[in-house]
Coordinates of C-alpha atoms in Angstrom, one line a residue:
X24 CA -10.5 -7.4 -7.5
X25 CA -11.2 -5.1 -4.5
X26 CA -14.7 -4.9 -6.0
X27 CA -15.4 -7.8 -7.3
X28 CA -13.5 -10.0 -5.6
X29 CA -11.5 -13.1 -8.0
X30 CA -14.6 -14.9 -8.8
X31 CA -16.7 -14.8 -12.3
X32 CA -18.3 -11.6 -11.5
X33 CA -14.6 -10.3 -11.9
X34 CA -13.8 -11.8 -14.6
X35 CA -17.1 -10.7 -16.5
X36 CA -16.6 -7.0 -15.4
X37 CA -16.1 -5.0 -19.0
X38 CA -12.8 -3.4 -18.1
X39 CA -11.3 -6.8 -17.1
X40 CA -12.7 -8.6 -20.0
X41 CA -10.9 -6.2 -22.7
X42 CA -7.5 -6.5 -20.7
X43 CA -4.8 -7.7 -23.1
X44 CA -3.3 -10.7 -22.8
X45 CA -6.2 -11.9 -21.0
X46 CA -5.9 -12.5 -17.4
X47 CA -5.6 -15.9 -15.7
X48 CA -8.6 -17.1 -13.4
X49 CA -7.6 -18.8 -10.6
X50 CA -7.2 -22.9 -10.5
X51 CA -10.0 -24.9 -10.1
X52 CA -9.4 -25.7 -6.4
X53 CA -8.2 -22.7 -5.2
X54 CA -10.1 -20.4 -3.0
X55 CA -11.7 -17.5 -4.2
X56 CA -11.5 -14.1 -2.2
X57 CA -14.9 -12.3 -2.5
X58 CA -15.8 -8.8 -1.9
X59 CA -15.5 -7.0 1.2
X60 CA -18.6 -6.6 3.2
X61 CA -19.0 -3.9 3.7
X62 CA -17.2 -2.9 0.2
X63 CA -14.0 -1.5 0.5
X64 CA -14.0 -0.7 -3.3
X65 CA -16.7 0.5 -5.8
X66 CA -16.2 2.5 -8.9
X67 CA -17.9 5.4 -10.0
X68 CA -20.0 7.3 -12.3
X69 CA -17.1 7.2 -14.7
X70 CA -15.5 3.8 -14.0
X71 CA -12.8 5.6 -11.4
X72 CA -11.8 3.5 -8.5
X73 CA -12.6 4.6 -4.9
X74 CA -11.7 3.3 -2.0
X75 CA -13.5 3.5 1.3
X76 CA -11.4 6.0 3.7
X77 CA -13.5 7.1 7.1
X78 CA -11.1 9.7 7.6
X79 CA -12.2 11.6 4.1
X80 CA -15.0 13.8 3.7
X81 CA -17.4 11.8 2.0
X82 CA -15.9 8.7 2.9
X83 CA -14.2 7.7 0.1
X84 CA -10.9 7.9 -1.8
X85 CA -11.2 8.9 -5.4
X86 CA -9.0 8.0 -8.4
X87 CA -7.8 11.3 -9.7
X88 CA -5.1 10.2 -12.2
X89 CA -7.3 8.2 -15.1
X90 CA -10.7 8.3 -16.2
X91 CA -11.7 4.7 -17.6
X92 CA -13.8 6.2 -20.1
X93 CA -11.8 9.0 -21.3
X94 CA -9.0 5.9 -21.6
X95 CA -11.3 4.0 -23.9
X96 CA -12.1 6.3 -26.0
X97 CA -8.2 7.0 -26.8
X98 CA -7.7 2.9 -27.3
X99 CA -7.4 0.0 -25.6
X100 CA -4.0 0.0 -24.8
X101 CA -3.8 4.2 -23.2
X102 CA -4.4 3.7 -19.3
X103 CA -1.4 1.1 -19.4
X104 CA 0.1 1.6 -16.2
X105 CA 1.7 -2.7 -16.1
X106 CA 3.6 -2.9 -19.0
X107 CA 2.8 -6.3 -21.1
X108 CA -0.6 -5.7 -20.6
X109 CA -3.5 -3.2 -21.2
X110 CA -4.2 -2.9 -17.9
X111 CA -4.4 -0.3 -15.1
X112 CA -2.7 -0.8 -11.8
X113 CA -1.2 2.8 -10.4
X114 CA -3.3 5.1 -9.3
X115 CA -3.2 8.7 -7.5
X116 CA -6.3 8.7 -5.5
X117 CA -7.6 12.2 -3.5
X118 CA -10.3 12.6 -0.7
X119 CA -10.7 15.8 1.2
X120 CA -10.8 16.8 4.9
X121 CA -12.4 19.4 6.7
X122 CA -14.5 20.2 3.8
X123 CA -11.3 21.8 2.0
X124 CA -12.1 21.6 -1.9
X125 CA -10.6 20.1 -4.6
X126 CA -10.5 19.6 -8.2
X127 CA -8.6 17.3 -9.9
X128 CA -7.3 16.7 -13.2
X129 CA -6.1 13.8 -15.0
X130 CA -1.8 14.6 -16.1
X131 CA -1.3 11.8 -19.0
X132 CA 3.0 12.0 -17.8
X133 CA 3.7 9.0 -20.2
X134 CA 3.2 9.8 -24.4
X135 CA 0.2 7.6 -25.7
X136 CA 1.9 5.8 -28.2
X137 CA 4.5 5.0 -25.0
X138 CA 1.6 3.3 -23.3
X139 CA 0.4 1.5 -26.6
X140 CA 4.2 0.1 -26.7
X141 CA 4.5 -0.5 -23.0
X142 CA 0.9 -2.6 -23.5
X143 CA 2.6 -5.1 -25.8
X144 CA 2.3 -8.6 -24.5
X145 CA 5.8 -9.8 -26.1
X146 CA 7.9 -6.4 -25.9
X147 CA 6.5 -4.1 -23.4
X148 CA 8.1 -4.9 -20.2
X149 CA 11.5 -4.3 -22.2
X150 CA 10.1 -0.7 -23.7
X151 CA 8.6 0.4 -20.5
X152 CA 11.9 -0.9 -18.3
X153 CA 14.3 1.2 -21.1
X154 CA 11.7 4.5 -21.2
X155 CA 10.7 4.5 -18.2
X156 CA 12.8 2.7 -15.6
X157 CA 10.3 0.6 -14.3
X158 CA 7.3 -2.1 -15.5
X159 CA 5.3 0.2 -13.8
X160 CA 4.5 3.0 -16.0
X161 CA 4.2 6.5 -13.9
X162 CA 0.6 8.5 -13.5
X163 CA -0.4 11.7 -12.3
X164 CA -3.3 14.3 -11.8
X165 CA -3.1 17.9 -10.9
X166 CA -4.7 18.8 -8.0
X167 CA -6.0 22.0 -6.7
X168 CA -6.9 22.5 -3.4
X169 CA -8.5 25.3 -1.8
X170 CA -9.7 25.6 1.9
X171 CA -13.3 25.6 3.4
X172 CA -14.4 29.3 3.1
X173 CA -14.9 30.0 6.7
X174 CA -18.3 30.4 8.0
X175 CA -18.1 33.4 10.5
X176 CA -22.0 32.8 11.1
X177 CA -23.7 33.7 14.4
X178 CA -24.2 29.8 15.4
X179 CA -20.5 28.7 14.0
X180 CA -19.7 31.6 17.0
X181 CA -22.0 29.8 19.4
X182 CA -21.0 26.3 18.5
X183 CA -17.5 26.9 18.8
X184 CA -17.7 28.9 22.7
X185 CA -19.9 26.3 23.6
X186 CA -17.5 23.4 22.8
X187 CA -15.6 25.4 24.8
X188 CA -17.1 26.0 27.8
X189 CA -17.9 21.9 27.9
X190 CA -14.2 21.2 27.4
X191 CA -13.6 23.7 30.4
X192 CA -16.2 22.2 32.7
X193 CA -15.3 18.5 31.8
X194 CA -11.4 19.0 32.8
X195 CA -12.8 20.9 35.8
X196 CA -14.9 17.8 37.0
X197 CA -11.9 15.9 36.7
X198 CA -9.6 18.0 38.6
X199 CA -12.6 17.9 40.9
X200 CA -12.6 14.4 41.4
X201 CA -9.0 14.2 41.3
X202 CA -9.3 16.2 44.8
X203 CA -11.5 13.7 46.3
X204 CA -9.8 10.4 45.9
X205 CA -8.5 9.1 49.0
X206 CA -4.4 9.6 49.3

């Protein structure tokens, strides 16, 4: 929905399609939300959810904890995170900062056949809730994070004394004009 929005193009996405039981579309006189512009939400090369995050490097949030495709190919029912359905709702999602680098590794916590059982329309609520605690089945991803090698280049040296010196001349020329306004 953050990328389609809960219109037909939703609703005609692949992954949504093959979700068992099949999802409800909204009543006939309701309101549809459509997709952000600009998108919040797209998916990527793999089907993995990312989210729009200024604050990352790259700009985006990346779902770390499933791959969509490496789901499918184990069965329709293995990224069950909602228990009574086949779909995927949890998600660990990673984005770097100050070019730091990460790799990231999907960490299947819940047994396959688990999922499969948790995916049940009629009885998964009740096997996920006893196995698990929750209807919400858990996730995970290793993550390795290393920082940016530093860069102890000539111009890095530059750049960084002449930030300086501007930061020291800009709270100079307030202090400066600090002096001159009348008492």
């Amino acid at each position: 929905e953050f990328v389609h929005g809960n219109g037909p193009p939703f609703f005609e996405a692949e992954g949504v399609a093959a979700i068992t039981p099949s999802l409800k579309r909204p009543a006939e006189n309701a309101p549809l939300a459509h997709p952000a512009d600009p998108s919040i939400a797209s998916l990527g090369p793999s089907g993995e959810l990312q989210l729009r995050c200024g604050a990352c490097d790259g700009g985006w949030l990346v779902e770390s904890s499933a791959s969509p495709v490496v789901n499918a190919a184990l069965g329709p029912r293995a990224g069950c995170t909602r228990a009574g359905s086949s779909m995927t709702i949890d998600f660990v999602l990673v984005g770097a900062v100050g070019g730091a680098l990460l790799a990231c590794q999907p960490h299947r916590v819940v047994p396959l056949a688990d999922a499969e059982a948790a995916a049940d329309p009629s009885e998964g609520v009740y096997h996920a809730v006893m196995h698990w605690g929750s209807d919400h089945l858990p996730v995970a991803s290793d993550i390795e994070w290393r920082p940016r090698p530093k860069n102890n280049s000539h111009s890095s040296k530059l750049w960084t004394l002449g930030t300086l010196g501007l930061s020291i001349g800009v709270g100079v020329a307030f202090v400066w004009r600090a002096l001159q306004l009348p008492r």
